[in-house]
N, CA, C and O of each residue as an XYZ file, in Angstrom:
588
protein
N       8.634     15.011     -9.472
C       9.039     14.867    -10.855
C      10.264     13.965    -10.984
O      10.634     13.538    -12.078
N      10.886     13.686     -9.827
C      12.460     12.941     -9.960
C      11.771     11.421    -10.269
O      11.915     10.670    -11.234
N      10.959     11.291     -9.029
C      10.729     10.231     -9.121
C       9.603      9.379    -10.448
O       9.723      8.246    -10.916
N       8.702     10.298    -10.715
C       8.423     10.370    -12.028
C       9.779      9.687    -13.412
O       9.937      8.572    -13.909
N      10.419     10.862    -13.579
C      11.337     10.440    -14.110
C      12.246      8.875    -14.426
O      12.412      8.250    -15.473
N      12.624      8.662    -13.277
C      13.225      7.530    -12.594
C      11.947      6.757    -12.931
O      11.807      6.452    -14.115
N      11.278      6.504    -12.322
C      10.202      5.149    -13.085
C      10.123      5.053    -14.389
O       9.989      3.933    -14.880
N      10.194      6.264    -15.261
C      10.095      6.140    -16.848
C      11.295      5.775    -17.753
O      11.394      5.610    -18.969
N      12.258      5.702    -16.625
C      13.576      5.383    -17.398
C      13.748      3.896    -17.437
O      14.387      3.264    -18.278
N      12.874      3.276    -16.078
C      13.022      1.903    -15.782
C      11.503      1.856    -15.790
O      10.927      2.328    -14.809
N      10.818      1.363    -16.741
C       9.451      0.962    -17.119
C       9.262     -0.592    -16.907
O       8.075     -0.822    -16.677
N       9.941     -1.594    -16.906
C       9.716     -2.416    -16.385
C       9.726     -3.538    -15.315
O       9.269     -4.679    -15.244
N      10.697     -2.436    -14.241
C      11.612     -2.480    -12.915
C      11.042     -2.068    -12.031
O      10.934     -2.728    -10.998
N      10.266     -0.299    -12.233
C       9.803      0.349    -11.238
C       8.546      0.635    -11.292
O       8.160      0.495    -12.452
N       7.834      0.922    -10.696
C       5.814      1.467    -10.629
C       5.898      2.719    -10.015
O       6.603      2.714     -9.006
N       5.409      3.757    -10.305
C       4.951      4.693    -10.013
C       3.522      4.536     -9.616
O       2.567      4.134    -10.280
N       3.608      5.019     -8.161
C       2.578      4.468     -7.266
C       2.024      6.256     -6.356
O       2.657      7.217     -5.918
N       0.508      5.882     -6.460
C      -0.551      6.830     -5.759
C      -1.134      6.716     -4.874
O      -2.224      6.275     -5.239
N      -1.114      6.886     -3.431
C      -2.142      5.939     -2.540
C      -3.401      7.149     -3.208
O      -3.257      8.143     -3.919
N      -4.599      6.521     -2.609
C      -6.108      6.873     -3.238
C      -6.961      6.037     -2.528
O      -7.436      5.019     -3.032
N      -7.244      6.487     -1.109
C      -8.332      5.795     -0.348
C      -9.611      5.586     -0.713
O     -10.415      4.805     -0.204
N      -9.852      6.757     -2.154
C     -11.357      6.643     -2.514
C     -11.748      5.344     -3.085
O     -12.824      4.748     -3.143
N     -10.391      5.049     -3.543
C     -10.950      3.538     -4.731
C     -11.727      2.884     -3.841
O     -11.799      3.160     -2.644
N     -12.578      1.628     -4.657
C     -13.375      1.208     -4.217
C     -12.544      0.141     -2.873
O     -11.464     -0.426     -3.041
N     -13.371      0.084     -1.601
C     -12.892     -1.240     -1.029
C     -12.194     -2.592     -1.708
O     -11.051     -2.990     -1.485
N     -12.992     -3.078     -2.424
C     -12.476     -4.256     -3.020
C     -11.128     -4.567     -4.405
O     -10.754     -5.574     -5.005
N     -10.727     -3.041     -4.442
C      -9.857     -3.155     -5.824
C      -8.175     -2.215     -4.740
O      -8.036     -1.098     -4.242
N      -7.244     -3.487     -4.841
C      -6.220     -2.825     -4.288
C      -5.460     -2.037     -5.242
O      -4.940     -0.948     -5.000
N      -5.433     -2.712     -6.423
C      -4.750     -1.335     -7.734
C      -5.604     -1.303     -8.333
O      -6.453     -2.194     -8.328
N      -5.669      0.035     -9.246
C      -6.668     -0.236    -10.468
C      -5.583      0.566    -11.602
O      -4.478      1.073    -11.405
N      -6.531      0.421    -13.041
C      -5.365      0.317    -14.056
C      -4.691      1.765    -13.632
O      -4.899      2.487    -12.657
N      -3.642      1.917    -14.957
C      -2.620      3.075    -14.660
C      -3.415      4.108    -15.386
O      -4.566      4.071    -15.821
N      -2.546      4.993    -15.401
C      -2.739      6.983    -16.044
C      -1.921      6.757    -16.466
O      -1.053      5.931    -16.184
N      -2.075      7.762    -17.583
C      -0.468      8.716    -18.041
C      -0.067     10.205    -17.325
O      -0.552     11.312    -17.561
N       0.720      9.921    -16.613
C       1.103     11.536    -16.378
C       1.990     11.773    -16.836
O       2.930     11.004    -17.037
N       1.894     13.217    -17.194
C       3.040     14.090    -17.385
C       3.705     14.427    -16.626
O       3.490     14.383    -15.415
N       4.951     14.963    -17.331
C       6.528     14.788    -16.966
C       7.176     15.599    -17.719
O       7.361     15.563    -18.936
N       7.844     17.054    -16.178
C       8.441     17.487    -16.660
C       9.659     17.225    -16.270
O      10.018     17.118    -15.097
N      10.552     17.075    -17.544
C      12.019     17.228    -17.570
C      12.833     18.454    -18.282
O      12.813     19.007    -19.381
N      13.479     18.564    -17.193
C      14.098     20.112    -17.671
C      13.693     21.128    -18.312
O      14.401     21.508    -19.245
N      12.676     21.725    -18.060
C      11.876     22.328    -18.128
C      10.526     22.433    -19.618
O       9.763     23.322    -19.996
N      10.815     21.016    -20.077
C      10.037     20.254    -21.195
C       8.739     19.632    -20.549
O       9.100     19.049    -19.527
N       7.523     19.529    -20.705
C       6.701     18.902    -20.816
C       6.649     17.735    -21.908
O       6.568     17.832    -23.133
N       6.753     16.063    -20.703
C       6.676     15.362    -21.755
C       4.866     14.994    -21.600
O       4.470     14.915    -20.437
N       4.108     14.839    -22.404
C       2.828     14.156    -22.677
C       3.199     12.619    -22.338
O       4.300     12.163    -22.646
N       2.352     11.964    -21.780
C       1.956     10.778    -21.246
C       3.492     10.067    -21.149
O       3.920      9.172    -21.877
N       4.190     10.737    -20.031
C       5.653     10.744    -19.637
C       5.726      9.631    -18.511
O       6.780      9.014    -18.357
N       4.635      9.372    -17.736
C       5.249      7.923    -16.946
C       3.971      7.045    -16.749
O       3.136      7.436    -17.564
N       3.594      6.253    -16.169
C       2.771      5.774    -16.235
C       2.093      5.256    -14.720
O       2.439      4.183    -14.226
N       0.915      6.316    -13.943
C       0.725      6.233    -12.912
C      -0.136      5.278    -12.475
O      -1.157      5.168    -13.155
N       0.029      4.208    -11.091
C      -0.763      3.175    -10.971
C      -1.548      3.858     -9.255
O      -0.823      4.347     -8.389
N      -2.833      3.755     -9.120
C      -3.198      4.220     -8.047
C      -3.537      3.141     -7.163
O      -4.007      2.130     -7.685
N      -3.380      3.175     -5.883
C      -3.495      1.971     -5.201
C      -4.400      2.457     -4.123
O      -4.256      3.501     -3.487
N      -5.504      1.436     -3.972
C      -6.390      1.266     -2.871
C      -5.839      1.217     -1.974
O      -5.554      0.074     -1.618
N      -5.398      2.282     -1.151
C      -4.411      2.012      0.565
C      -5.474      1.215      1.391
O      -5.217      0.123      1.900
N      -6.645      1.819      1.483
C      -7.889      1.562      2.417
C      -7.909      0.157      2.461
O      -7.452     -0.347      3.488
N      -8.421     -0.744      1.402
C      -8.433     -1.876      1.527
C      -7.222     -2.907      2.200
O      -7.309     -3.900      2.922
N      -6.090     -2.194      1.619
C      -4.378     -2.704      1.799
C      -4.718     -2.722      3.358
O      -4.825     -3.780      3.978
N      -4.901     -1.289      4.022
C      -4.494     -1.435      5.006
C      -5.536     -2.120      6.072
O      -5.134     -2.092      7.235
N      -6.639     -2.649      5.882
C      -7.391     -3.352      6.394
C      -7.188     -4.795      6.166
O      -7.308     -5.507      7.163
N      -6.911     -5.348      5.072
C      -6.027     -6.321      4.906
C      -4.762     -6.697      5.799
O      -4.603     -7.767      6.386
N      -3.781     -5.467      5.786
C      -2.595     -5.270      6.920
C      -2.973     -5.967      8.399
O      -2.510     -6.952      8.975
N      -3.855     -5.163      8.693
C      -4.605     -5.049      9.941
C      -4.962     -6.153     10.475
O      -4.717     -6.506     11.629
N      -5.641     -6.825      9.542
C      -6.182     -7.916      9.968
C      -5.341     -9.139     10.412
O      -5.533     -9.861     11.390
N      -3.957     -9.240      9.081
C      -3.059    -10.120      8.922
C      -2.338     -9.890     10.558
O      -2.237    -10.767     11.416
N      -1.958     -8.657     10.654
C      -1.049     -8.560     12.430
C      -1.859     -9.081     13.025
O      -1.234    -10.120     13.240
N      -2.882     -9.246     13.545
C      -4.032     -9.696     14.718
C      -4.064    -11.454     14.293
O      -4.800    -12.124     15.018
N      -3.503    -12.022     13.455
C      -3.403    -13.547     13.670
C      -2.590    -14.027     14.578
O      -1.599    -13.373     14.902
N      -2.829    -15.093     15.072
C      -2.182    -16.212     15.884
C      -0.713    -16.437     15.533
O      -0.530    -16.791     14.369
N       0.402    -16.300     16.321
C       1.568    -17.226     16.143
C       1.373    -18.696     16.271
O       1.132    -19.331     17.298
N       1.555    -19.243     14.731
C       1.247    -20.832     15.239
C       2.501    -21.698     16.701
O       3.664    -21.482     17.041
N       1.409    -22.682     17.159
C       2.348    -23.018     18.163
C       2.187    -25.049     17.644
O       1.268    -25.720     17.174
N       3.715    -25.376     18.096
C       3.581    -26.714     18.579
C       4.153    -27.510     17.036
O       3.976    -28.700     16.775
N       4.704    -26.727     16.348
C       4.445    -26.863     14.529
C       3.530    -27.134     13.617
O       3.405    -28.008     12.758
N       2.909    -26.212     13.966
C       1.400    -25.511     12.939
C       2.105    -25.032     11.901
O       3.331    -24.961     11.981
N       1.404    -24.621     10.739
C       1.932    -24.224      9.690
C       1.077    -22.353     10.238
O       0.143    -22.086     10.994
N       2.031    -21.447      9.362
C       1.805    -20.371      9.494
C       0.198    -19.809      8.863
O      -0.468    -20.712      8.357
N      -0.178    -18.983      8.864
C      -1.334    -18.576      8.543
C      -1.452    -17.955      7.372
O      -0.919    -16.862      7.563
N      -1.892    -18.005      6.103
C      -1.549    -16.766      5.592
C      -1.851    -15.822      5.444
O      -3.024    -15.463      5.556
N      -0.688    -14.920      5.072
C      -0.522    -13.637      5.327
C       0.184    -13.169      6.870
O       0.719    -12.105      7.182
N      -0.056    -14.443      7.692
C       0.595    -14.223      8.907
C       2.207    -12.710      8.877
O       3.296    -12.994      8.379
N       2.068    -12.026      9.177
C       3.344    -11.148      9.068
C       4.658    -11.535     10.744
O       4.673    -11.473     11.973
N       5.251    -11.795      9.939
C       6.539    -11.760     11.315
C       7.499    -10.932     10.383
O       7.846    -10.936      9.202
N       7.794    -10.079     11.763
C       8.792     -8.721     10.982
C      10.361    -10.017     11.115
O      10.410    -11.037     11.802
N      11.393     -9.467     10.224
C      12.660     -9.782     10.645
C      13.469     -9.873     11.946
O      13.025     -9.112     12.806
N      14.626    -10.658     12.361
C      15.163    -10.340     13.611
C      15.588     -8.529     13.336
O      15.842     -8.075     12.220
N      15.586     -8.079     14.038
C      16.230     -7.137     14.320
C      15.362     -5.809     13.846
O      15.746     -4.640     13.817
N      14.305     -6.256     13.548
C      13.470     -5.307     13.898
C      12.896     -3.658     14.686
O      11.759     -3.604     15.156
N      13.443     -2.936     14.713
C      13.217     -1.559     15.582
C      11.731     -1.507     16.465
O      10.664     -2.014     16.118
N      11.929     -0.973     17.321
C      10.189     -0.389     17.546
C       9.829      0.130     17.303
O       8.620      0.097     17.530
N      10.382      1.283     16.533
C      10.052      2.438     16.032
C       9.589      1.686     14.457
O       8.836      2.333     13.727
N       9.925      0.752     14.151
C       9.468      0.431     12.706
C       7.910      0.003     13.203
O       6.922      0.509     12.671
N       7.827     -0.859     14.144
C       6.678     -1.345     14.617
C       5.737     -0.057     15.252
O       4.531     -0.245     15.409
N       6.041      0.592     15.428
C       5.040      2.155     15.917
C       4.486      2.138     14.101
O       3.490      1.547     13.682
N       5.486      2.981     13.254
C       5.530      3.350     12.135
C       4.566      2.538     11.598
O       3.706      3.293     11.144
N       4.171      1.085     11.358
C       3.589      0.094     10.892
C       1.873     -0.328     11.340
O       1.135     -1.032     10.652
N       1.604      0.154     12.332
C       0.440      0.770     13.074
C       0.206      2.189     13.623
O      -0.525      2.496     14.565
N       1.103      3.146     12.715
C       0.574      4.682     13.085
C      -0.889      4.873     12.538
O      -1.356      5.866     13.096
N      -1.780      4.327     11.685
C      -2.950      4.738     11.669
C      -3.964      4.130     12.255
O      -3.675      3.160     12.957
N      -5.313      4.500     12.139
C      -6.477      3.786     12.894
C      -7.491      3.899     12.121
O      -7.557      5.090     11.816
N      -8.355      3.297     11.613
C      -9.590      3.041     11.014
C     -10.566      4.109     12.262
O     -10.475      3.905     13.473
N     -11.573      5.366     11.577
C     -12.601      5.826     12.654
C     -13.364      5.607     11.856
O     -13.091      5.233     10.715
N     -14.647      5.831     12.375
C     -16.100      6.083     11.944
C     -16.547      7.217     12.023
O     -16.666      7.665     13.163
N     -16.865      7.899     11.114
C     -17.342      9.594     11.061
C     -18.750      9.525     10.836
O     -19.270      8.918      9.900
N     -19.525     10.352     11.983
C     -20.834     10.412     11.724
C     -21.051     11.944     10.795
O     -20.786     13.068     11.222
N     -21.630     11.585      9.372
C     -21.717     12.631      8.557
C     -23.255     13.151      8.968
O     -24.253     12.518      9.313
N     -22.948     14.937      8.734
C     -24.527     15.481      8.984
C     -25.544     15.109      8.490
O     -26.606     15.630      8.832
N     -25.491     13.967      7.419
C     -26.946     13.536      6.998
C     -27.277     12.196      7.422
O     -27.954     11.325      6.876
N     -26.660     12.225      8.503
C     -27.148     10.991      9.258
C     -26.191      9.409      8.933
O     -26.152      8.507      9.770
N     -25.577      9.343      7.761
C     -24.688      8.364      7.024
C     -23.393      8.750      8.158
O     -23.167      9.773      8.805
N     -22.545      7.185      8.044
C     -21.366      7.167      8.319
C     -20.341      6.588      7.085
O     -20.659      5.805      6.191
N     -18.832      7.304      7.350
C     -17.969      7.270      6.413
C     -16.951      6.644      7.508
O     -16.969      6.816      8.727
N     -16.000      5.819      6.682
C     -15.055      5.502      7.098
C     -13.399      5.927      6.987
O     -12.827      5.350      6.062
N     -12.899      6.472      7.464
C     -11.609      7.275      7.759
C     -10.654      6.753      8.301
O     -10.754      6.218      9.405
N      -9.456      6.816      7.568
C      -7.947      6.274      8.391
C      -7.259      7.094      9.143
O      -6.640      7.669      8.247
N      -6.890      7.596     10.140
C      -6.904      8.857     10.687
C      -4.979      8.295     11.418
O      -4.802      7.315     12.141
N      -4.130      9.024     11.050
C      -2.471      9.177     11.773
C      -3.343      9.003     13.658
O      -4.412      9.270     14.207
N      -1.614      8.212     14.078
C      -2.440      8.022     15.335
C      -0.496      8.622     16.062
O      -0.255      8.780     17.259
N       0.406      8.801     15.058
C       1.465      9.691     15.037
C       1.875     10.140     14.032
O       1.083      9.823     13.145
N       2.883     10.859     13.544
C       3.396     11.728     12.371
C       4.137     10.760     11.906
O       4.055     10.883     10.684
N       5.081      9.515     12.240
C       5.723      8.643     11.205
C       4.797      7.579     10.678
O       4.084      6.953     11.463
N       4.779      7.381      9.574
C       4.027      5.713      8.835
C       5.017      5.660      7.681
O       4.446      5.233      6.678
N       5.910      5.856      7.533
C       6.511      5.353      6.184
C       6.055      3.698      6.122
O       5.266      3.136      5.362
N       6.702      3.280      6.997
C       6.669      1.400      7.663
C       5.342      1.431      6.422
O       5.399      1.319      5.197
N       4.219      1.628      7.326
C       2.975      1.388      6.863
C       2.687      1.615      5.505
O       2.313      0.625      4.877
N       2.786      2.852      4.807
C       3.123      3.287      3.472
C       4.177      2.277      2.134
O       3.974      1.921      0.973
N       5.316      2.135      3.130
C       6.180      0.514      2.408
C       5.109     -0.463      2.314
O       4.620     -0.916      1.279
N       4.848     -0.693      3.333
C       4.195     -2.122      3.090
C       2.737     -2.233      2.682
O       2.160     -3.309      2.523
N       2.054     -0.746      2.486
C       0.692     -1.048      1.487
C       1.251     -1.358      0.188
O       0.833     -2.425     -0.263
N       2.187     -0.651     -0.644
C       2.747     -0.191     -1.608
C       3.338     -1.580     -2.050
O       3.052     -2.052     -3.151
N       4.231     -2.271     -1.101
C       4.722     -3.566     -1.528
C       3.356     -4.189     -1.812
O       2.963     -4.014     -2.965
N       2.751     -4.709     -1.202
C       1.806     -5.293     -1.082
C       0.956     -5.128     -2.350
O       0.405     -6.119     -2.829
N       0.833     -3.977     -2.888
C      -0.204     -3.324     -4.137
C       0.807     -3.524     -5.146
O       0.277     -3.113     -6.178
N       2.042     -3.953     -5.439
C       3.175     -4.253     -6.523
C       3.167     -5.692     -6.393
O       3.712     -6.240     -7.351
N       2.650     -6.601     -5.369
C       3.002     -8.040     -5.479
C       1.832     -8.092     -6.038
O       1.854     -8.697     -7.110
N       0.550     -7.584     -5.642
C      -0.468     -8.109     -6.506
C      -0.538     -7.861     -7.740
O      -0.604     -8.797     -8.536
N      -0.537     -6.712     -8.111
C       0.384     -6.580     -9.718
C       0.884     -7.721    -10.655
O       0.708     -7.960    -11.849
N       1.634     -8.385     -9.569
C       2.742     -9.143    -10.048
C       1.834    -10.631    -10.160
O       2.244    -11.545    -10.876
N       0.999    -10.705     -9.640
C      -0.262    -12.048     -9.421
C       0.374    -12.722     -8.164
O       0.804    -13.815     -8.533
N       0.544    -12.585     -7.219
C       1.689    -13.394     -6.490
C       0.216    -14.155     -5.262
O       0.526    -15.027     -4.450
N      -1.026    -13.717     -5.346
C      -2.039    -14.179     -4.929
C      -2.242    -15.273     -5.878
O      -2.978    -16.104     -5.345
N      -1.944    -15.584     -6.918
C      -2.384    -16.594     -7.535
C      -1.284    -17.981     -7.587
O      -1.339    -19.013     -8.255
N      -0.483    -17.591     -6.771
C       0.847    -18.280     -7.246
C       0.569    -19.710     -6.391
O      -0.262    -19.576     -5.493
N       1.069    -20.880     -6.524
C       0.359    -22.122     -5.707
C       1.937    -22.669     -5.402
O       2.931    -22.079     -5.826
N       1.972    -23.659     -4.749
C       3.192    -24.129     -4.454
C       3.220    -25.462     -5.411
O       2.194    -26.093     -5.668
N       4.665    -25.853     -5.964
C       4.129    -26.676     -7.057
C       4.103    -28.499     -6.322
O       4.523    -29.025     -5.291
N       3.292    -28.996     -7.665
C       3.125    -30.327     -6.556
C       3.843    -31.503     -7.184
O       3.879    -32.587     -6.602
């Protein structure tokens, strides 16, 4: 509810964000909700405004982007290429690949696809679906370099 709050005070600063693996593959946000919000022990009606984000897709996207090439020789970068900052932790880099894509064989013969913890920290990973689902928001896929 804090954080609720705090996004509704700054409506055009902050997103109130849901991961939601069900969404479809191909949609990294889809539109918002209204949730309610209680403050001090008030129920406000359509009190912040919730955006749910396709983690699943994000993080297959993620996934894919780490497994590119460091360009060599002065290549231009790839995009999406990710290079973390100097100073980087390892523990951020654990955190940033704590999950794993499985394949679940369901009893009716169908398989489902599952992101399954591969340790107990992912914030890393969680930041950076979340950034990632606020830049697109923002159109930053559409953005061109000017000529």
């Amino acid at each position: 509810m804090e954080v609720y709050a705090w996004a509704r005070r700054h409506p055009g600063f902050a997103m109130a964000v849901k991961g939601r693996h069900q969404i479809s593959a191909n949609q990294p946000i889809g539109s918002p909700s209204w949730q309610d919000v209680t403050l001090n022990g008030r129920k406000l009606k359509r009190g912040v405004r919730l955006w749910n984000i396709g983690t699943s897709m994000l993080k297959l996207e993620l996934f894919g982007d780490l497994e590119k090439d460091k360009p060599v020789d002065g290549e231009d970068y790839p995009d999406g290429y990710v290079y973390p900052p100097e100073g980087t932790t390892d523990e951020w880099v654990k955190q940033l690949v704590a999950e794993e894509l499985r394949i679940i064989r369901l009893r009716s013969g169908g398989f489902r696809r599952e992101w399954h913890k591969v340790r107990n920290q992912n914030e890393a990973l969680d930041n950076a679906v979340y950034a990632r689902a606020s830049a697109f928001s923002l159109g930053v896929d559409r953005w061109r370099e000017p000529s």
